[in-house]
Amino acid sequence: MITEEIIANFFEGKCDAREAAMVHEWLRENPAKLKEYMGVEEWEDFQPARVLSSDISGKLWNGISKTRPVSHLRLRWAAVAASVVLVLGLSWILVAKNQKAVAKGIVNTTHQKMTLALSDGSTVELMPNSMLTYPENFNAVSRDVTLNGEAIFDVAKDADKPFLVHSDSLLITVLGTRFTVKSYDAGNATKVILHEGSVMVKSSQKEYYLTPGDIFVFKQASRGVKAVGIPLPNDTASGRILHLEKDKDGGYVFNDYPLDVVFDQLQIIYHTKITYNKEGLGNRTFIGRTDTRDSLSHILKSIALLNNFSMERQGDGFVIGN
């Protein structure tokens, strides 16, 4: 819940990444509220543009020292946060500033992935309809970001500062690795897909350690939590790790895994993008073994034939149709 204290902390640069994401979303859904933080003339004259003019930006910044105390929550300075909504392509960026950038929230409203460079050297591929909130400069203790949607993280190694991803009810901790997180809303399962390195996923009081190829699946139920395929009693939080298993001959074995998990693991094995509609896959699972000599095209054609799906190549990847 958004409170005046959280909003005040946001503009003072005192809120964490999760609170910043809450304020960003609240301002986006309630743009009229910006009027409470701007003078009448500024509000009437303000028109979001691709680049904020130097006249307006200078006026807004000069107004910082002339505003009322922060406790009154009627800050001309808030106009800065409202005004640096830069429309880049079809995406927007909201930056909160207090002498220096504190938190940044980026929503990808385009149809293409966006590549973001973080201050520690890490990179993030933010997928369409996804939001990432992160500080412009990480502190000396940890590197915290908040994700709503899907992103691929390539984390720069730093043994002294863990990289923390907050997503739904999960906390993902790494020191340096490459992984994917998919978490669009509480009604769907959240997946953590490890490409390389190692990560620790924490849900409630339990910790799960992943190795490359593993997929952690977590679903928030209305009462308690249950892992996909594993019923749990109320008020219990848990998840399920689906390992990428090899047999003695080096082939990969899929033991009744959901099809979306199979496609995700095949992407890791073959380093190739596979696009699919999770809802269209339904509750279908796959039991089988793939030989390392089999091409990805051959494997996908077999799965598509068994499930009456279509499969076609698109660029360097494949698209599964329902």
mmCIF file with all atom_site columns, N, CA and C in Angstrom, residues 92-151:
data_model
loop_
_atom_site.group_PDB
_atom_site.id
_atom_site.type_symbol
_atom_site.label_atom_id
_atom_site.label_alt_id
_atom_site.label_comp_id
_atom_site.label_asym_id
_atom_site.label_entity_id
_atom_site.label_seq_id
_atom_site.pdbx_PDB_ins_code
_atom_site.Cartn_x
_atom_site.Cartn_y
_atom_site.Cartn_z
_atom_site.occupancy
_atom_site.B_iso_or_equiv
_atom_site.pdbx_formal_charge
_atom_site.auth_seq_id
_atom_site.auth_comp_id
_atom_site.auth_asym_id
_atom_site.auth_atom_id
_atom_site.pdbx_PDB_model_num
ATOM 1   N N  . TRP A 1 92  ? 9.195  3.666   -21.507 1.00 0.00 ? 92  TRP A N  1
ATOM 2   C CA . TRP A 1 92  ? 9.360  4.870   -20.695 1.00 0.00 ? 92  TRP A CA 1
ATOM 3   C C  . TRP A 1 92  ? 10.300 4.612   -19.559 1.00 0.00 ? 92  TRP A C  1
ATOM 4   N N  . ILE A 1 93  ? 10.949 5.684   -19.124 1.00 0.00 ? 93  ILE A N  1
ATOM 5   C CA . ILE A 1 93  ? 11.886 5.609   -18.016 1.00 0.00 ? 93  ILE A CA 1
ATOM 6   C C  . ILE A 1 93  ? 11.475 6.644   -16.994 1.00 0.00 ? 93  ILE A C  1
ATOM 7   N N  . LEU A 1 94  ? 11.366 6.239   -15.744 1.00 0.00 ? 94  LEU A N  1
ATOM 8   C CA . LEU A 1 94  ? 11.062 7.162   -14.666 1.00 0.00 ? 94  LEU A CA 1
ATOM 9   C C  . LEU A 1 94  ? 12.233 7.172   -13.710 1.00 0.00 ? 94  LEU A C  1
ATOM 10  N N  . VAL A 1 95  ? 12.834 8.346   -13.530 1.00 0.00 ? 95  VAL A N  1
ATOM 11  C CA . VAL A 1 95  ? 14.004 8.454   -12.678 1.00 0.00 ? 95  VAL A CA 1
ATOM 12  C C  . VAL A 1 95  ? 13.702 9.384   -11.524 1.00 0.00 ? 95  VAL A C  1
ATOM 13  N N  . ALA A 1 96  ? 13.951 8.930   -10.300 1.00 0.00 ? 96  ALA A N  1
ATOM 14  C CA . ALA A 1 96  ? 13.793 9.775   -9.129  1.00 0.00 ? 96  ALA A CA 1
ATOM 15  C C  . ALA A 1 96  ? 15.140 10.379  -8.818  1.00 0.00 ? 96  ALA A C  1
ATOM 16  N N  . LYS A 1 97  ? 15.190 11.702  -8.603  1.00 0.00 ? 97  LYS A N  1
ATOM 17  C CA . LYS A 1 97  ? 16.470 12.360  -8.384  1.00 0.00 ? 97  LYS A CA 1
ATOM 18  C C  . LYS A 1 97  ? 16.439 13.210  -7.128  1.00 0.00 ? 97  LYS A C  1
ATOM 19  N N  . ASN A 1 98  ? 17.549 13.188  -6.423  1.00 0.00 ? 98  ASN A N  1
ATOM 20  C CA . ASN A 1 98  ? 17.760 14.070  -5.294  1.00 0.00 ? 98  ASN A CA 1
ATOM 21  C C  . ASN A 1 98  ? 19.262 14.364  -5.275  1.00 0.00 ? 98  ASN A C  1
ATOM 22  N N  . GLN A 1 99  ? 19.649 15.369  -6.060  1.00 0.00 ? 99  GLN A N  1
ATOM 23  C CA . GLN A 1 99  ? 21.036 15.709  -6.313  1.00 0.00 ? 99  GLN A CA 1
ATOM 24  C C  . GLN A 1 99  ? 21.699 14.651  -7.200  1.00 0.00 ? 99  GLN A C  1
ATOM 25  N N  . LYS A 1 100 ? 21.425 13.395  -6.977  1.00 0.00 ? 100 LYS A N  1
ATOM 26  C CA . LYS A 1 100 ? 21.964 12.346  -7.835  1.00 0.00 ? 100 LYS A CA 1
ATOM 27  C C  . LYS A 1 100 ? 20.869 11.317  -8.047  1.00 0.00 ? 100 LYS A C  1
ATOM 28  N N  . ALA A 1 101 ? 20.970 10.513  -9.106  1.00 0.00 ? 101 ALA A N  1
ATOM 29  C CA . ALA A 1 101 ? 19.940 9.522   -9.391  1.00 0.00 ? 101 ALA A CA 1
ATOM 30  C C  . ALA A 1 101 ? 19.896 8.494   -8.282  1.00 0.00 ? 101 ALA A C  1
ATOM 31  N N  . VAL A 1 102 ? 18.690 8.138   -7.844  1.00 0.00 ? 102 VAL A N  1
ATOM 32  C CA . VAL A 1 102 ? 18.532 7.182   -6.754  1.00 0.00 ? 102 VAL A CA 1
ATOM 33  C C  . VAL A 1 102 ? 17.955 5.873   -7.261  1.00 0.00 ? 102 VAL A C  1
ATOM 34  N N  . ALA A 1 103 ? 16.813 5.940   -7.904  1.00 0.00 ? 103 ALA A N  1
ATOM 35  C CA . ALA A 1 103 ? 16.180 4.710   -8.389  1.00 0.00 ? 103 ALA A CA 1
ATOM 36  C C  . ALA A 1 103 ? 15.661 4.937   -9.791  1.00 0.00 ? 103 ALA A C  1
ATOM 37  N N  . LYS A 1 104 ? 15.694 3.892   -10.571 1.00 0.00 ? 104 LYS A N  1
ATOM 38  C CA . LYS A 1 104 ? 15.242 3.975   -11.954 1.00 0.00 ? 104 LYS A CA 1
ATOM 39  C C  . LYS A 1 104 ? 14.304 2.814   -12.232 1.00 0.00 ? 104 LYS A C  1
ATOM 40  N N  . GLY A 1 105 ? 13.156 3.120   -12.821 1.00 0.00 ? 105 GLY A N  1
ATOM 41  C CA . GLY A 1 105 ? 12.213 2.079   -13.203 1.00 0.00 ? 105 GLY A CA 1
ATOM 42  C C  . GLY A 1 105 ? 12.024 2.094   -14.701 1.00 0.00 ? 105 GLY A C  1
ATOM 43  N N  . ILE A 1 106 ? 12.231 0.962   -15.351 1.00 0.00 ? 106 ILE A N  1
ATOM 44  C CA . ILE A 1 106 ? 12.117 0.891   -16.802 1.00 0.00 ? 106 ILE A CA 1
ATOM 45  C C  . ILE A 1 106 ? 11.075 -0.161  -17.169 1.00 0.00 ? 106 ILE A C  1
ATOM 46  N N  . VAL A 1 107 ? 10.111 0.255   -17.982 1.00 0.00 ? 107 VAL A N  1
ATOM 47  C CA . VAL A 1 107 ? 9.090  -0.656  -18.489 1.00 0.00 ? 107 VAL A CA 1
ATOM 48  C C  . VAL A 1 107 ? 9.279  -0.798  -19.988 1.00 0.00 ? 107 VAL A C  1
ATOM 49  N N  . ASN A 1 108 ? 9.356  -2.010  -20.452 1.00 0.00 ? 108 ASN A N  1
ATOM 50  C CA . ASN A 1 108 ? 9.502  -2.273  -21.881 1.00 0.00 ? 108 ASN A CA 1
ATOM 51  C C  . ASN A 1 108 ? 8.120  -2.481  -22.492 1.00 0.00 ? 108 ASN A C  1
ATOM 52  N N  . THR A 1 109 ? 7.618  -1.455  -23.166 1.00 0.00 ? 109 THR A N  1
ATOM 53  C CA . THR A 1 109 ? 6.312  -1.556  -23.817 1.00 0.00 ? 109 THR A CA 1
ATOM 54  C C  . THR A 1 109 ? 6.459  -1.792  -25.319 1.00 0.00 ? 109 THR A C  1
ATOM 55  N N  . THR A 1 110 ? 7.676  -2.109  -25.757 1.00 0.00 ? 110 THR A N  1
ATOM 56  C CA . THR A 1 110 ? 7.888  -2.417  -27.163 1.00 0.00 ? 110 THR A CA 1
ATOM 57  C C  . THR A 1 110 ? 7.636  -3.906  -27.390 1.00 0.00 ? 110 THR A C  1
ATOM 58  N N  . HIS A 1 111 ? 7.825  -4.331  -28.619 1.00 0.00 ? 111 HIS A N  1
ATOM 59  C CA . HIS A 1 111 ? 7.671  -5.755  -28.956 1.00 0.00 ? 111 HIS A CA 1
ATOM 60  C C  . HIS A 1 111 ? 9.028  -6.449  -29.046 1.00 0.00 ? 111 HIS A C  1
ATOM 61  N N  . GLN A 1 112 ? 10.082 -5.725  -28.703 1.00 0.00 ? 112 GLN A N  1
ATOM 62  C CA . GLN A 1 112 ? 11.428 -6.279  -28.758 1.00 0.00 ? 112 GLN A CA 1
ATOM 63  C C  . GLN A 1 112 ? 12.063 -6.239  -27.371 1.00 0.00 ? 112 GLN A C  1
ATOM 64  N N  . LYS A 1 113 ? 13.027 -7.090  -27.129 1.00 0.00 ? 113 LYS A N  1
ATOM 65  C CA . LYS A 1 113 ? 13.732 -7.045  -25.851 1.00 0.00 ? 113 LYS A CA 1
ATOM 66  C C  . LYS A 1 113 ? 14.602 -5.796  -25.788 1.00 0.00 ? 113 LYS A C  1
ATOM 67  N N  . MET A 1 114 ? 14.803 -5.285  -24.579 1.00 0.00 ? 114 MET A N  1
ATOM 68  C CA . MET A 1 114 ? 15.648 -4.132  -24.349 1.00 0.00 ? 114 MET A CA 1
ATOM 69  C C  . MET A 1 114 ? 16.881 -4.574  -23.578 1.00 0.00 ? 114 MET A C  1
ATOM 70  N N  . THR A 1 115 ? 18.042 -4.092  -23.952 1.00 0.00 ? 115 THR A N  1
ATOM 71  C CA . THR A 1 115 ? 19.271 -4.421  -23.238 1.00 0.00 ? 115 THR A CA 1
ATOM 72  C C  . THR A 1 115 ? 19.654 -3.248  -22.346 1.00 0.00 ? 115 THR A C  1
ATOM 73  N N  . LEU A 1 116 ? 19.804 -3.525  -21.051 1.00 0.00 ? 116 LEU A N  1
ATOM 74  C CA . LEU A 1 116 ? 20.124 -2.501  -20.070 1.00 0.00 ? 116 LEU A CA 1
ATOM 75  C C  . LEU A 1 116 ? 21.503 -2.768  -19.490 1.00 0.00 ? 116 LEU A C  1
ATOM 76  N N  . ALA A 1 117 ? 22.264 -1.724  -19.276 1.00 0.00 ? 117 ALA A N  1
ATOM 77  C CA . ALA A 1 117 ? 23.586 -1.837  -18.652 1.00 0.00 ? 117 ALA A CA 1
ATOM 78  C C  . ALA A 1 117 ? 23.509 -1.259  -17.249 1.00 0.00 ? 117 ALA A C  1
ATOM 79  N N  . LEU A 1 118 ? 23.835 -2.055  -16.243 1.00 0.00 ? 118 LEU A N  1
ATOM 80  C CA . LEU A 1 118 ? 23.794 -1.598  -14.864 1.00 0.00 ? 118 LEU A CA 1
ATOM 81  C C  . LEU A 1 118 ? 25.164 -1.050  -14.453 1.00 0.00 ? 118 LEU A C  1
ATOM 82  N N  . SER A 1 119 ? 25.180 -0.312  -13.354 1.00 0.00 ? 119 SER A N  1
ATOM 83  C CA . SER A 1 119 ? 26.392 0.401   -12.949 1.00 0.00 ? 119 SER A CA 1
ATOM 84  C C  . SER A 1 119 ? 27.545 -0.527  -12.563 1.00 0.00 ? 119 SER A C  1
ATOM 85  N N  . ASP A 1 120 ? 27.238 -1.784  -12.209 1.00 0.00 ? 120 ASP A N  1
ATOM 86  C CA . ASP A 1 120 ? 28.292 -2.710  -11.786 1.00 0.00 ? 120 ASP A CA 1
ATOM 87  C C  . ASP A 1 120 ? 28.873 -3.507  -12.949 1.00 0.00 ? 120 ASP A C  1
ATOM 88  N N  . GLY A 1 121 ? 28.382 -3.243  -14.162 1.00 0.00 ? 121 GLY A N  1
ATOM 89  C CA . GLY A 1 121 ? 28.856 -3.986  -15.320 1.00 0.00 ? 121 GLY A CA 1
ATOM 90  C C  . GLY A 1 121 ? 27.936 -5.118  -15.724 1.00 0.00 ? 121 GLY A C  1
ATOM 91  N N  . SER A 1 122 ? 26.913 -5.412  -14.925 1.00 0.00 ? 122 SER A N  1
ATOM 92  C CA . SER A 1 122 ? 25.937 -6.440  -15.285 1.00 0.00 ? 122 SER A CA 1
ATOM 93  C C  . SER A 1 122 ? 25.059 -5.934  -16.426 1.00 0.00 ? 122 SER A C  1
ATOM 94  N N  . THR A 1 123 ? 24.514 -6.860  -17.204 1.00 0.00 ? 123 THR A N  1
ATOM 95  C CA . THR A 1 123 ? 23.574 -6.497  -18.263 1.00 0.00 ? 123 THR A CA 1
ATOM 96  C C  . THR A 1 123 ? 22.277 -7.267  -18.076 1.00 0.00 ? 123 THR A C  1
ATOM 97  N N  . VAL A 1 124 ? 21.194 -6.656  -18.525 1.00 0.00 ? 124 VAL A N  1
ATOM 98  C CA . VAL A 1 124 ? 19.873 -7.261  -18.398 1.00 0.00 ? 124 VAL A CA 1
ATOM 99  C C  . VAL A 1 124 ? 19.154 -7.151  -19.739 1.00 0.00 ? 124 VAL A C  1
ATOM 100 N N  . GLU A 1 125 ? 18.602 -8.260  -20.199 1.00 0.00 ? 125 GLU A N  1
ATOM 101 C CA . GLU A 1 125 ? 17.753 -8.249  -21.386 1.00 0.00 ? 125 GLU A CA 1
ATOM 102 C C  . GLU A 1 125 ? 16.313 -8.267  -20.900 1.00 0.00 ? 125 GLU A C  1
ATOM 103 N N  . LEU A 1 126 ? 15.651 -7.119  -20.964 1.00 0.00 ? 126 LEU A N  1
ATOM 104 C CA . LEU A 1 126 ? 14.290 -6.965  -20.458 1.00 0.00 ? 126 LEU A CA 1
ATOM 105 C C  . LEU A 1 126 ? 13.303 -7.265  -21.572 1.00 0.00 ? 126 LEU A C  1
ATOM 106 N N  . MET A 1 127 ? 12.423 -8.231  -21.336 1.00 0.00 ? 127 MET A N  1
ATOM 107 C CA . MET A 1 127 ? 11.483 -8.668  -22.352 1.00 0.00 ? 127 MET A CA 1
ATOM 108 C C  . MET A 1 127 ? 10.264 -7.746  -22.413 1.00 0.00 ? 127 MET A C  1
ATOM 109 N N  . PRO A 1 128 ? 9.476  -7.822  -23.501 1.00 0.00 ? 128 PRO A N  1
ATOM 110 C CA . PRO A 1 128 ? 8.279  -6.984  -23.631 1.00 0.00 ? 128 PRO A CA 1
ATOM 111 C C  . PRO A 1 128 ? 7.326  -7.168  -22.449 1.00 0.00 ? 128 PRO A C  1
ATOM 112 N N  . ASN A 1 129 ? 6.613  -6.093  -22.115 1.00 0.00 ? 129 ASN A N  1
ATOM 113 C CA . ASN A 1 129 ? 5.634  -6.090  -21.021 1.00 0.00 ? 129 ASN A CA 1
ATOM 114 C C  . ASN A 1 129 ? 6.278  -6.425  -19.674 1.00 0.00 ? 129 ASN A C  1
ATOM 115 N N  . SER A 1 130 ? 7.520  -6.011  -19.487 1.00 0.00 ? 130 SER A N  1
ATOM 116 C CA . SER A 1 130 ? 8.233  -6.289  -18.243 1.00 0.00 ? 130 SER A CA 1
ATOM 117 C C  . SER A 1 130 ? 8.792  -4.995  -17.667 1.00 0.00 ? 130 SER A C  1
ATOM 118 N N  . MET A 1 131 ? 8.963  -4.975  -16.335 1.00 0.00 ? 131 MET A N  1
ATOM 119 C CA . MET A 1 131 ? 9.484  -3.788  -15.657 1.00 0.00 ? 131 MET A CA 1
ATOM 120 C C  . MET A 1 131 ? 10.635 -4.180  -14.743 1.00 0.00 ? 131 MET A C  1
ATOM 121 N N  . LEU A 1 132 ? 11.704 -3.392  -14.789 1.00 0.00 ? 132 LEU A N  1
ATOM 122 C CA . LEU A 1 132 ? 12.843 -3.592  -13.903 1.00 0.00 ? 132 LEU A CA 1
ATOM 123 C C  . LEU A 1 132 ? 13.092 -2.293  -13.147 1.00 0.00 ? 132 LEU A C  1
ATOM 124 N N  . THR A 1 133 ? 13.213 -2.397  -11.826 1.00 0.00 ? 133 THR A N  1
ATOM 125 C CA . THR A 1 133 ? 13.527 -1.252  -10.983 1.00 0.00 ? 133 THR A CA 1
ATOM 126 C C  . THR A 1 133 ? 14.874 -1.496  -10.322 1.00 0.00 ? 133 THR A C  1
ATOM 127 N N  . TYR A 1 134 ? 15.756 -0.501  -10.387 1.00 0.00 ? 134 TYR A N  1
ATOM 128 C CA . TYR A 1 134 ? 17.102 -0.669  -9.842  1.00 0.00 ? 134 TYR A CA 1
ATOM 129 C C  . TYR A 1 134 ? 17.696 0.697   -9.530  1.00 0.00 ? 134 TYR A C  1
ATOM 130 N N  . PRO A 1 135 ? 18.643 0.767   -8.593  1.00 0.00 ? 135 PRO A N  1
ATOM 131 C CA . PRO A 1 135 ? 19.288 2.045   -8.284  1.00 0.00 ? 135 PRO A CA 1
ATOM 132 C C  . PRO A 1 135 ? 20.257 2.430   -9.389  1.00 0.00 ? 135 PRO A C  1
ATOM 133 N N  . GLU A 1 136 ? 20.396 3.714   -9.606  1.00 0.00 ? 136 GLU A N  1
ATOM 134 C CA . GLU A 1 136 ? 21.334 4.169   -10.619 1.00 0.00 ? 136 GLU A CA 1
ATOM 135 C C  . GLU A 1 136 ? 22.760 3.745   -10.255 1.00 0.00 ? 136 GLU A C  1
ATOM 136 N N  . ASN A 1 137 ? 23.054 3.764   -8.963  1.00 0.00 ? 137 ASN A N  1
ATOM 137 C CA . ASN A 1 137 ? 24.348 3.299   -8.472  1.00 0.00 ? 137 ASN A CA 1
ATOM 138 C C  . ASN A 1 137 ? 24.117 2.384   -7.275  1.00 0.00 ? 137 ASN A C  1
ATOM 139 N N  . PHE A 1 138 ? 24.652 1.168   -7.327  1.00 0.00 ? 138 PHE A N  1
ATOM 140 C CA . PHE A 1 138 ? 24.470 0.223   -6.233  1.00 0.00 ? 138 PHE A CA 1
ATOM 141 C C  . PHE A 1 138 ? 25.242 0.691   -5.000  1.00 0.00 ? 138 PHE A C  1
ATOM 142 N N  . ASN A 1 139 ? 24.730 0.292   -3.808  1.00 0.00 ? 139 ASN A N  1
ATOM 143 C CA . ASN A 1 139 ? 25.418 0.665   -2.574  1.00 0.00 ? 139 ASN A CA 1
ATOM 144 C C  . ASN A 1 139 ? 26.606 -0.264  -2.325  1.00 0.00 ? 139 ASN A C  1
ATOM 145 N N  . ALA A 1 140 ? 27.257 -0.082  -1.185  1.00 0.00 ? 140 ALA A N  1
ATOM 146 C CA . ALA A 1 140 ? 28.484 -0.826  -0.895  1.00 0.00 ? 140 ALA A CA 1
ATOM 147 C C  . ALA A 1 140 ? 28.220 -2.221  -0.345  1.00 0.00 ? 140 ALA A C  1
ATOM 148 N N  . VAL A 1 141 ? 26.948 -2.542  -0.082  1.00 0.00 ? 141 VAL A N  1
ATOM 149 C CA . VAL A 1 141 ? 26.630 -3.814  0.572   1.00 0.00 ? 141 VAL A CA 1
ATOM 150 C C  . VAL A 1 141 ? 26.082 -4.854  -0.402  1.00 0.00 ? 141 VAL A C  1
ATOM 151 N N  . SER A 1 142 ? 25.139 -4.460  -1.250  1.00 0.00 ? 142 SER A N  1
ATOM 152 C CA . SER A 1 142 ? 24.508 -5.425  -2.144  1.00 0.00 ? 142 SER A CA 1
ATOM 153 C C  . SER A 1 142 ? 24.019 -4.722  -3.401  1.00 0.00 ? 142 SER A C  1
ATOM 154 N N  . ARG A 1 143 ? 23.580 -5.536  -4.364  1.00 0.00 ? 143 ARG A N  1
ATOM 155 C CA . ARG A 1 143 ? 23.048 -5.021  -5.625  1.00 0.00 ? 143 ARG A CA 1
ATOM 156 C C  . ARG A 1 143 ? 21.616 -5.523  -5.756  1.00 0.00 ? 143 ARG A C  1
ATOM 157 N N  . ASP A 1 144 ? 20.630 -4.671  -5.402  1.00 0.00 ? 144 ASP A N  1
ATOM 158 C CA . ASP A 1 144 ? 19.225 -5.062  -5.370  1.00 0.00 ? 144 ASP A CA 1
ATOM 159 C C  . ASP A 1 144 ? 18.473 -4.528  -6.578  1.00 0.00 ? 144 ASP A C  1
ATOM 160 N N  . VAL A 1 145 ? 17.688 -5.413  -7.221  1.00 0.00 ? 145 VAL A N  1
ATOM 161 C CA . VAL A 1 145 ? 16.793 -4.996  -8.293  1.00 0.00 ? 145 VAL A CA 1
ATOM 162 C C  . VAL A 1 145 ? 15.456 -5.695  -8.080  1.00 0.00 ? 145 VAL A C  1
ATOM 163 N N  . THR A 1 146 ? 14.399 -5.140  -8.683  1.00 0.00 ? 146 THR A N  1
ATOM 164 C CA . THR A 1 146 ? 13.068 -5.734  -8.588  1.00 0.00 ? 146 THR A CA 1
ATOM 165 C C  . THR A 1 146 ? 12.526 -5.948  -9.990  1.00 0.00 ? 146 THR A C  1
ATOM 166 N N  . LEU A 1 147 ? 12.027 -7.154  -10.254 1.00 0.00 ? 147 LEU A N  1
ATOM 167 C CA . LEU A 1 147 ? 11.523 -7.501  -11.584 1.00 0.00 ? 147 LEU A CA 1
ATOM 168 C C  . LEU A 1 147 ? 10.056 -7.879  -11.545 1.00 0.00 ? 147 LEU A C  1
ATOM 169 N N  . ASN A 1 148 ? 9.304  -7.333  -12.495 1.00 0.00 ? 148 ASN A N  1
ATOM 170 C CA . ASN A 1 148 ? 7.940  -7.784  -12.753 1.00 0.00 ? 148 ASN A CA 1
ATOM 171 C C  . ASN A 1 148 ? 7.872  -8.108  -14.232 1.00 0.00 ? 148 ASN A C  1
ATOM 172 N N  . GLY A 1 149 ? 7.882  -9.377  -14.572 1.00 0.00 ? 149 GLY A N  1
ATOM 173 C CA . GLY A 1 149 ? 7.894  -9.785  -15.960 1.00 0.00 ? 149 GLY A CA 1
ATOM 174 C C  . GLY A 1 149 ? 8.998  -10.788 -16.229 1.00 0.00 ? 149 GLY A C  1
ATOM 175 N N  . GLU A 1 150 ? 9.686  -10.626 -17.355 1.00 0.00 ? 150 GLU A N  1
ATOM 176 C CA . GLU A 1 150 ? 10.724 -11.582 -17.741 1.00 0.00 ? 150 GLU A CA 1
ATOM 177 C C  . GLU A 1 150 ? 11.999 -10.853 -18.121 1.00 0.00 ? 150 GLU A C  1
ATOM 178 N N  . ALA A 1 151 ? 13.117 -11.376 -17.676 1.00 0.00 ? 151 ALA A N  1
ATOM 179 C CA . ALA A 1 151 ? 14.410 -10.785 -18.020 1.00 0.00 ? 151 ALA A CA 1
ATOM 180 C C  . ALA A 1 151 ? 15.498 -11.836 -17.924 1.00 0.00 ? 151 ALA A C  1
#
